[in-house]
PDB file of C-alpha atoms in Angstrom:
ATOM      1  CA  MET A 809       5.906 -10.548 -15.886  1.00  0.00           C
ATOM      2  CA  SER A 810       6.939 -11.009 -19.459  1.00  0.00           C
ATOM      3  CA  GLY A 811       9.130  -8.644 -21.435  1.00  0.00           C
ATOM      4  CA  GLU A 812       6.394  -8.455 -24.063  1.00  0.00           C
ATOM      5  CA  TRP A 813       3.957  -7.060 -21.503  1.00  0.00           C
ATOM      6  CA  ARG A 814       6.496  -4.510 -20.333  1.00  0.00           C
ATOM      7  CA  THR A 815       7.560  -3.335 -23.777  1.00  0.00           C
ATOM      8  CA  GLY A 816       4.034  -3.159 -25.195  1.00  0.00           C
ATOM      9  CA  PRO A 817       2.541   0.255 -24.222  1.00  0.00           C
ATOM     10  CA  LYS A 818      -0.943  -0.954 -23.335  1.00  0.00           C
ATOM     11  CA  VAL A 819      -1.910   2.283 -21.632  1.00  0.00           C
ATOM     12  CA  ALA A 820      -5.651   2.514 -21.000  1.00  0.00           C
ATOM     13  CA  ARG A 821      -5.436   6.290 -20.589  1.00  0.00           C
ATOM     14  CA  TRP A 822      -2.421   8.564 -20.867  1.00  0.00           C
ATOM     15  CA  PRO A 823      -1.700  11.295 -18.297  1.00  0.00           C
ATOM     16  CA  ASP A 824      -3.183  14.701 -18.989  1.00  0.00           C
ATOM     17  CA  GLY A 825       0.175  16.354 -18.348  1.00  0.00           C
ATOM     18  CA  PRO A 826       2.493  16.448 -21.390  1.00  0.00           C
ATOM     19  CA  GLU A 827       5.677  15.934 -19.366  1.00  0.00           C
ATOM     20  CA  ALA A 828       4.385  12.765 -17.725  1.00  0.00           C
ATOM     21  CA  ARG A 829       3.168  11.404 -21.056  1.00  0.00           C
ATOM     22  CA  GLU A 830       6.539  12.143 -22.640  1.00  0.00           C
ATOM     23  CA  ALA A 831       8.324  10.333 -19.802  1.00  0.00           C
ATOM     24  CA  LEU A 832       6.135   7.264 -20.335  1.00  0.00           C
ATOM     25  CA  GLU A 833       6.608   7.283 -24.095  1.00  0.00           C
ATOM     26  CA  GLU A 834      10.386   7.624 -23.758  1.00  0.00           C
ATOM     27  CA  TRP A 835      10.460   4.770 -21.252  1.00  0.00           C
ATOM     28  CA  PHE A 836       8.423   2.472 -23.491  1.00  0.00           C
ATOM     29  CA  ALA A 837      10.779   3.244 -26.368  1.00  0.00           C
ATOM     30  CA  ALA A 838      13.801   2.522 -24.167  1.00  0.00           C
ATOM     31  CA  VAL A 839      12.579  -0.830 -22.847  1.00  0.00           C
ATOM     32  CA  ALA A 840      11.924  -1.995 -26.400  1.00  0.00           C
ATOM     33  CA  SER A 841      15.701  -2.453 -26.666  1.00  0.00           C
ATOM     34  CA  ASP A 842      16.749  -2.521 -23.002  1.00  0.00           C
ATOM     35  CA  THR A 843      14.367  -4.255 -20.599  1.00  0.00           C
ATOM     36  CA  THR A 844      16.394  -3.021 -17.607  1.00  0.00           C
ATOM     37  CA  SER A 845      15.300   0.596 -18.135  1.00  0.00           C
ATOM     38  CA  TYR A 846      13.176   2.211 -15.438  1.00  0.00           C
ATOM     39  CA  LEU A 847      10.485   4.843 -15.681  1.00  0.00           C
ATOM     40  CA  SER A 848      11.787   8.201 -14.459  1.00  0.00           C
ATOM     41  CA  GLY A 849       8.760  10.161 -13.284  1.00  0.00           C
ATOM     42  CA  ASP A 850       9.896  11.929 -10.117  1.00  0.00           C
ATOM     43  CA  PHE A 851       7.943  15.168  -9.453  1.00  0.00           C
ATOM     44  CA  LEU A 852       5.817  14.734 -12.605  1.00  0.00           C
ATOM     45  CA  ASP A 853       2.020  15.088 -12.790  1.00  0.00           C
ATOM     46  CA  PHE A 854       0.348  11.834 -13.879  1.00  0.00           C
ATOM     47  CA  ARG A 855      -3.234  12.851 -13.111  1.00  0.00           C
ATOM     48  CA  GLY A 856      -5.827  11.460 -15.497  1.00  0.00           C
ATOM     49  CA  ALA A 857      -3.795   8.327 -16.278  1.00  0.00           C
ATOM     50  CA  ASP A 858      -4.972   4.731 -16.199  1.00  0.00           C
ATOM     51  CA  LEU A 859      -1.842   2.579 -15.925  1.00  0.00           C
ATOM     52  CA  SER A 860      -3.630  -0.605 -14.931  1.00  0.00           C
ATOM     53  CA  THR A 861      -1.753  -3.874 -15.630  1.00  0.00           C
ATOM     54  CA  ILE A 862       1.435  -2.028 -16.681  1.00  0.00           C
ATOM     55  CA  ASP A 863       4.737  -3.407 -15.388  1.00  0.00           C
ATOM     56  CA  LEU A 864       6.319  -0.427 -13.610  1.00  0.00           C
ATOM     57  CA  THR A 865       8.870  -2.418 -11.628  1.00  0.00           C
ATOM     58  CA  ASP A 866      11.439  -0.181  -9.884  1.00  0.00           C
ATOM     59  CA  ALA A 867       9.857   2.989 -11.314  1.00  0.00           C
ATOM     60  CA  TYR A 868      11.010   6.331  -9.919  1.00  0.00           C
ATOM     61  CA  LEU A 869       7.888   8.247  -8.882  1.00  0.00           C
ATOM     62  CA  ALA A 870       9.091  10.117  -5.818  1.00  0.00           C
ATOM     63  CA  SER A 871       7.053  13.266  -5.115  1.00  0.00           C
ATOM     64  CA  ALA A 872       4.985  12.570  -8.253  1.00  0.00           C
ATOM     65  CA  CYS A 873       1.363  13.691  -8.432  1.00  0.00           C
ATOM     66  CA  LEU A 874      -0.594  10.439  -8.790  1.00  0.00           C
ATOM     67  CA  THR A 875      -3.911  11.705  -7.456  1.00  0.00           C
ATOM     68  CA  GLY A 876      -6.755   9.600  -8.822  1.00  0.00           C
ATOM     69  CA  VAL A 877      -4.445   7.560 -11.073  1.00  0.00           C
ATOM     70  CA  ARG A 878      -5.472   3.942 -11.676  1.00  0.00           C
ATOM     71  CA  PHE A 879      -2.841   1.245 -11.098  1.00  0.00           C
ATOM     72  CA  GLU A 880      -5.141  -1.760 -10.837  1.00  0.00           C
ATOM     73  CA  ASP A 881      -3.176  -5.026 -11.125  1.00  0.00           C
ATOM     74  CA  ALA A 882      -0.042  -3.051 -12.051  1.00  0.00           C
ATOM     75  CA  ASN A 883       3.450  -4.082 -10.948  1.00  0.00           C
ATOM     76  CA  LEU A 884       5.101  -1.397  -8.812  1.00  0.00           C
ATOM     77  CA  GLY A 885       7.432  -3.788  -7.034  1.00  0.00           C
ATOM     78  CA  GLY A 886      10.478  -1.935  -5.740  1.00  0.00           C
ATOM     79  CA  ALA A 887       9.148   1.392  -7.004  1.00  0.00           C
ATOM     80  CA  ASN A 888      10.145   4.628  -5.284  1.00  0.00           C
ATOM     81  CA  LEU A 889       6.953   6.478  -4.327  1.00  0.00           C
ATOM     82  CA  THR A 890       8.458   8.485  -1.490  1.00  0.00           C
ATOM     83  CA  ASN A 891       6.341  11.579  -0.746  1.00  0.00           C
ATOM     84  CA  ALA A 892       4.107  10.824  -3.744  1.00  0.00           C
ATOM     85  CA  GLU A 893       0.556  12.187  -3.862  1.00  0.00           C
ATOM     86  CA  LEU A 894      -1.748   9.168  -4.097  1.00  0.00           C
ATOM     87  CA  GLU A 895      -5.057  10.567  -2.876  1.00  0.00           C
ATOM     88  CA  ASP A 896      -7.990   8.615  -4.343  1.00  0.00           C
ATOM     89  CA  ALA A 897      -5.603   6.505  -6.456  1.00  0.00           C
ATOM     90  CA  ASP A 898      -6.703   2.958  -7.267  1.00  0.00           C
ATOM     91  CA  LEU A 899      -3.994   0.362  -6.584  1.00  0.00           C
ATOM     92  CA  SER A 900      -6.343  -2.572  -6.158  1.00  0.00           C
ATOM     93  CA  PHE A 901      -4.521  -5.914  -6.612  1.00  0.00           C
ATOM     94  CA  ALA A 902      -1.299  -4.073  -7.528  1.00  0.00           C
ATOM     95  CA  ASP A 903       2.076  -5.552  -6.615  1.00  0.00           C
ATOM     96  CA  LEU A 904       3.961  -3.087  -4.383  1.00  0.00           C
ATOM     97  CA  ALA A 905       6.367  -5.555  -2.800  1.00  0.00           C
ATOM     98  CA  LYS A 906       9.377  -3.726  -1.318  1.00  0.00           C
ATOM     99  CA  ALA A 907       8.108  -0.407  -2.678  1.00  0.00           C
ATOM    100  CA  GLU A 908       9.143   2.782  -0.895  1.00  0.00           C
ATOM    101  CA  LEU A 909       6.100   4.833   0.102  1.00  0.00           C
ATOM    102  CA  VAL A 910       7.622   6.762   3.002  1.00  0.00           C
ATOM    103  CA  GLY A 911       5.778  10.013   3.578  1.00  0.00           C
ATOM    104  CA  CYS A 912       3.304   9.455   0.762  1.00  0.00           C
ATOM    105  CA  SER A 913      -0.178  10.950   1.001  1.00  0.00           C
ATOM    106  CA  ALA A 914      -2.729   8.279   0.087  1.00  0.00           C
ATOM    107  CA  THR A 915      -5.937   9.481   1.718  1.00  0.00           C
ATOM    108  CA  ASN A 916      -8.922   7.424   0.516  1.00  0.00           C
ATOM    109  CA  ALA A 917      -6.690   5.431  -1.849  1.00  0.00           C
ATOM    110  CA  ARG A 918      -7.684   1.881  -2.729  1.00  0.00           C
ATOM    111  CA  PHE A 919      -5.208  -0.909  -2.015  1.00  0.00           C
ATOM    112  CA  ARG A 920      -7.759  -3.721  -1.887  1.00  0.00           C
ATOM    113  CA  GLY A 921      -6.002  -7.054  -2.400  1.00  0.00           C
ATOM    114  CA  ALA A 922      -2.689  -5.304  -3.070  1.00  0.00           C
ATOM    115  CA  ARG A 923       0.609  -7.017  -2.298  1.00  0.00           C
ATOM    116  CA  LEU A 924       2.622  -4.712  -0.021  1.00  0.00           C
ATOM    117  CA  PHE A 925       5.094  -7.292   1.278  1.00  0.00           C
ATOM    118  CA  ALA A 926       8.014  -5.520   3.006  1.00  0.00           C
ATOM    119  CA  ALA A 927       6.834  -2.144   1.698  1.00  0.00           C
ATOM    120  CA  GLU A 928       8.032   0.950   3.575  1.00  0.00           C
ATOM    121  CA  LEU A 929       5.120   3.181   4.607  1.00  0.00           C
ATOM    122  CA  ASP A 930       6.612   5.045   7.561  1.00  0.00           C
ATOM    123  CA  ASP A 931       5.065   8.505   8.101  1.00  0.00           C
ATOM    124  CA  ALA A 932       2.592   7.913   5.262  1.00  0.00           C
ATOM    125  CA  VAL A 933      -0.986   9.177   5.397  1.00  0.00           C
ATOM    126  CA  LEU A 934      -3.438   6.356   4.691  1.00  0.00           C
ATOM    127  CA  ALA A 935      -6.476   7.861   6.386  1.00  0.00           C
ATOM    128  CA  GLY A 936      -9.647   6.392   4.926  1.00  0.00           C
ATOM    129  CA  ALA A 937      -7.708   4.053   2.651  1.00  0.00           C
ATOM    130  CA  ASP A 938      -9.109   0.664   1.658  1.00  0.00           C
ATOM    131  CA  LEU A 939      -6.482  -1.963   2.518  1.00  0.00           C
ATOM    132  CA  SER A 940      -8.917  -4.841   2.847  1.00  0.00           C
ATOM    133  CA  HIS A 941      -7.469  -8.234   1.895  1.00  0.00           C
ATOM    134  CA  ALA A 942      -4.075  -6.579   1.305  1.00  0.00           C
ATOM    135  CA  ILE A 943      -0.855  -8.442   2.128  1.00  0.00           C
ATOM    136  CA  LEU A 944       1.301  -6.234   4.374  1.00  0.00           C
ATOM    137  CA  ASN A 945       3.571  -8.928   5.817  1.00  0.00           C
ATOM    138  CA  SER A 946       6.858  -7.429   7.066  1.00  0.00           C
ATOM    139  CA  ALA A 947       5.749  -3.936   5.995  1.00  0.00           C
ATOM    140  CA  LYS A 948       6.902  -0.893   7.951  1.00  0.00           C
ATOM    141  CA  LEU A 949       4.049   1.372   9.050  1.00  0.00           C
ATOM    142  CA  TYR A 950       5.694   3.282  11.873  1.00  0.00           C
ATOM    143  CA  LYS A 951       3.967   6.619  12.545  1.00  0.00           C
ATOM    144  CA  THR A 952       1.640   5.900   9.618  1.00  0.00           C
ATOM    145  CA  ASP A 953      -1.712   7.681   9.822  1.00  0.00           C
ATOM    146  CA  LEU A 954      -4.307   4.909   9.496  1.00  0.00           C
ATOM    147  CA  ARG A 955      -7.328   6.725  10.901  1.00  0.00           C
ATOM    148  CA  GLY A 956     -10.483   5.334   9.347  1.00  0.00           C
ATOM    149  CA  ALA A 957      -8.548   2.871   7.192  1.00  0.00           C
ATOM    150  CA  ASN A 958     -10.133  -0.453   6.313  1.00  0.00           C
ATOM    151  CA  LEU A 959      -7.858  -3.416   7.033  1.00  0.00           C
ATOM    152  CA  GLU A 960     -10.517  -6.110   7.023  1.00  0.00           C
ATOM    153  CA  PHE A 961      -8.958  -9.521   6.324  1.00  0.00           C
ATOM    154  CA  ALA A 962      -5.569  -7.923   5.647  1.00  0.00           C
ATOM    155  CA  SER A 963      -2.421  -9.875   6.499  1.00  0.00           C
ATOM    156  CA  LEU A 964      -0.170  -7.838   8.827  1.00  0.00           C
ATOM    157  CA  ARG A 965       2.193 -10.590   9.922  1.00  0.00           C
ATOM    158  CA  TRP A 966       5.541  -9.355  11.286  1.00  0.00           C
ATOM    159  CA  CYS A 967       4.833  -5.746  10.306  1.00  0.00           C
ATOM    160  CA  ILE A 968       5.761  -2.674  12.336  1.00  0.00           C
ATOM    161  CA  LEU A 969       2.535  -0.935  13.289  1.00  0.00           C
ATOM    162  CA  GLY A 970       2.735   1.747  15.944  1.00  0.00           C
ATOM    163  CA  GLY A 971       3.632   5.262  16.984  1.00  0.00           C
ATOM    164  CA  ARG A 972       0.438   6.788  15.644  1.00  0.00           C
ATOM    165  CA  ASN A 973      -3.311   6.237  15.388  1.00  0.00           C
ATOM    166  CA  MET A 974      -4.374   2.760  14.410  1.00  0.00           C
ATOM    167  CA  PRO A 975      -6.981   1.890  11.771  1.00  0.00           C
ATOM    168  CA  ALA A 976     -10.680   1.802  12.516  1.00  0.00           C
ATOM    169  CA  THR A 977     -11.373  -1.656  11.084  1.00  0.00           C
ATOM    170  CA  LEU A 978      -9.280  -4.769  11.707  1.00  0.00           C
ATOM    171  CA  SER A 979     -12.042  -7.354  11.385  1.00  0.00           C
ATOM    172  CA  GLY A 980     -10.503 -10.626  10.256  1.00  0.00           C
ATOM    173  CA  ALA A 981      -6.980  -9.146   9.995  1.00  0.00           C
ATOM    174  CA  ARG A 982      -3.977 -11.335  10.815  1.00  0.00           C
ATOM    175  CA  LEU A 983      -1.685  -9.691  13.376  1.00  0.00           C
ATOM    176  CA  PHE A 984       0.743 -12.459  14.292  1.00  0.00           C
ATOM    177  CA  GLY A 985       4.257 -11.171  14.999  1.00  0.00           C
ATOM    178  CA  CYS A 986       3.376  -7.466  14.752  1.00  0.00           C
ATOM    179  CA  GLN A 987       5.505  -4.851  16.515  1.00  0.00           C
ATOM    180  CA  LEU A 988       3.010  -2.494  18.157  1.00  0.00           C
ATOM    181  CA  GLU A 989       5.047  -0.248  20.441  1.00  0.00           C
ATOM    182  CA  GLY A 990       3.325   3.131  20.781  1.00  0.00           C
ATOM    183  CA  ALA A 991       0.220   2.111  18.842  1.00  0.00           C
ATOM    184  CA  LYS A 992      -2.919   3.979  19.868  1.00  0.00           C
ATOM    185  CA  GLY A 993      -6.446   4.738  18.769  1.00  0.00           C
ATOM    186  CA  ALA A 994      -9.714   2.865  18.381  1.00  0.00           C
ATOM    187  CA  VAL A 995     -10.129  -0.296  16.322  1.00  0.00           C
ATOM    188  CA  VAL A 996     -12.893  -2.684  15.363  1.00  0.00           C
ATOM    189  CA  GLY A 997     -12.211  -6.394  15.845  1.00  0.00           C
ATOM    190  CA  PRO A 998     -12.087  -9.300  15.932  1.00  0.00           C
ATOM    191  CA  ALA A 999      -8.580 -10.088  14.713  1.00  0.00           C
ATOM    192  CA  PHE A1000      -6.498 -13.250  14.390  1.00  0.00           C
ATOM    193  CA  VAL A1001      -3.421 -13.179  16.617  1.00  0.00           C
ATOM    194  CA  ASP A1002      -1.803 -16.606  16.186  1.00  0.00           C
ATOM    195  CA  GLU A1003       0.472 -17.936  13.463  1.00  0.00           C
ATOM    196  CA  HIS A1004      -2.120 -20.152  11.806  1.00  0.00           C
ATOM    197  CA  ALA A1005      -5.040 -17.697  12.096  1.00  0.00           C
ATOM    198  CA  THR A1006      -7.135 -19.963  14.295  1.00  0.00           C
ATOM    199  CA  ARG A1007      -7.255 -17.781  17.426  1.00  0.00           C
ATOM    200  CA  SER A1008      -9.516 -14.745  17.106  1.00  0.00           C
ATOM    201  CA  LEU A1009      -9.721 -12.059  19.806  1.00  0.00           C
ATOM    202  CA  ASP A1010     -12.121  -9.176  20.300  1.00  0.00           C
ATOM    203  CA  GLY A1011     -13.156  -6.667  22.950  1.00  0.00           C
ATOM    204  CA  ALA A1012     -11.235  -6.674  26.238  1.00  0.00           C
ATOM    205  CA  GLU A1013      -9.180  -9.728  25.206  1.00  0.00           C
ATOM    206  CA  LEU A1014      -7.906  -7.969  22.093  1.00  0.00           C
ATOM    207  CA  GLU A1015      -7.202  -4.794  24.088  1.00  0.00           C
ATOM    208  CA  ALA A1016      -5.122  -6.840  26.556  1.00  0.00           C
ATOM    209  CA  TRP A1017      -3.257  -8.488  23.673  1.00  0.00           C
ATOM    210  CA  PHE A1018      -2.306  -5.036  22.325  1.00  0.00           C
ATOM    211  CA  VAL A1019      -1.134  -3.868  25.751  1.00  0.00           C
ATOM    212  CA  GLU A1020       1.066  -6.946  26.166  1.00  0.00           C
ATOM    213  CA  ARG A1021       2.856  -5.970  22.955  1.00  0.00           C
ATOM    214  CA  GLY A1022       3.609  -2.386  23.894  1.00  0.00           C
ATOM    215  CA  ALA A1023       0.601  -0.561  22.470  1.00  0.00           C
ATOM    216  CA  GLU A1024       0.117   2.828  24.109  1.00  0.00           C
ATOM    217  CA  SER A1025      -3.644   3.028  24.195  1.00  0.00           C
ATOM    218  CA  ILE A1026      -5.940   0.852  22.070  1.00  0.00           C
ATOM    219  CA  GLN A1027      -9.705   0.754  22.459  1.00  0.00           C
ATOM    220  CA  VAL A1028     -11.568  -2.053  20.733  1.00  0.00           C
ATOM    221  CA  LEU A1029     -14.979  -0.904  19.554  1.00  0.00           C
ATOM    222  CA  PRO A1030     -17.944  -3.172  18.839  1.00  0.00           C
ATOM    223  CA  GLY A1031     -18.393  -4.033  15.167  1.00  0.00           C
ATOM    224  CA  THR A1032     -21.480  -3.430  13.070  1.00  0.00           C
ATOM    225  CA  PRO A1033     -24.192  -5.928  14.011  1.00  0.00           C
TER     226      PRO A1033
END
């Protein structure tokens, strides 16, 4: 992403909270002369903001209130979102590569098409989240609550996915190389299980594949006709 994009405050909608807005304004002023500056927004309330397309690389947003905030196509690569509140936030097509989201609460959040390569999501709550078409290769999702999450056509290659309830929908997901020890719950298939996404399993075959990889108890449910 270009320095011009980062230094130009193209904010679609500023946060309602004055402290969060001040933090953003100070950061924009700082990066005008020093492009290595990072947004410092830990514990701040950003509700009401639309930060779509903004380059927030390496931002500090730990324990921040980001409920309902829009981050569509934003760059949050390497950002610290530990314990952040992300309920109903829209991160569609955002770049969250290597972001820290440990313990975050992202119920019903939208991550459609997002890039979550090597992101850390251990102990996060992603119940009801839309992760369809997301790239989660090498991501850590140990003890992540994925009940009712949509992972249709998501790429989960080499990720850690276990220790808690699995998502409801895995149709078309790519699971090659996943670590699944302790995974449990009910899922909807079919899913691709080989390196080149040519072998698709469903039903009892997919259940057996989970068991072979250390899953605790996985039931594969029939999909919608």
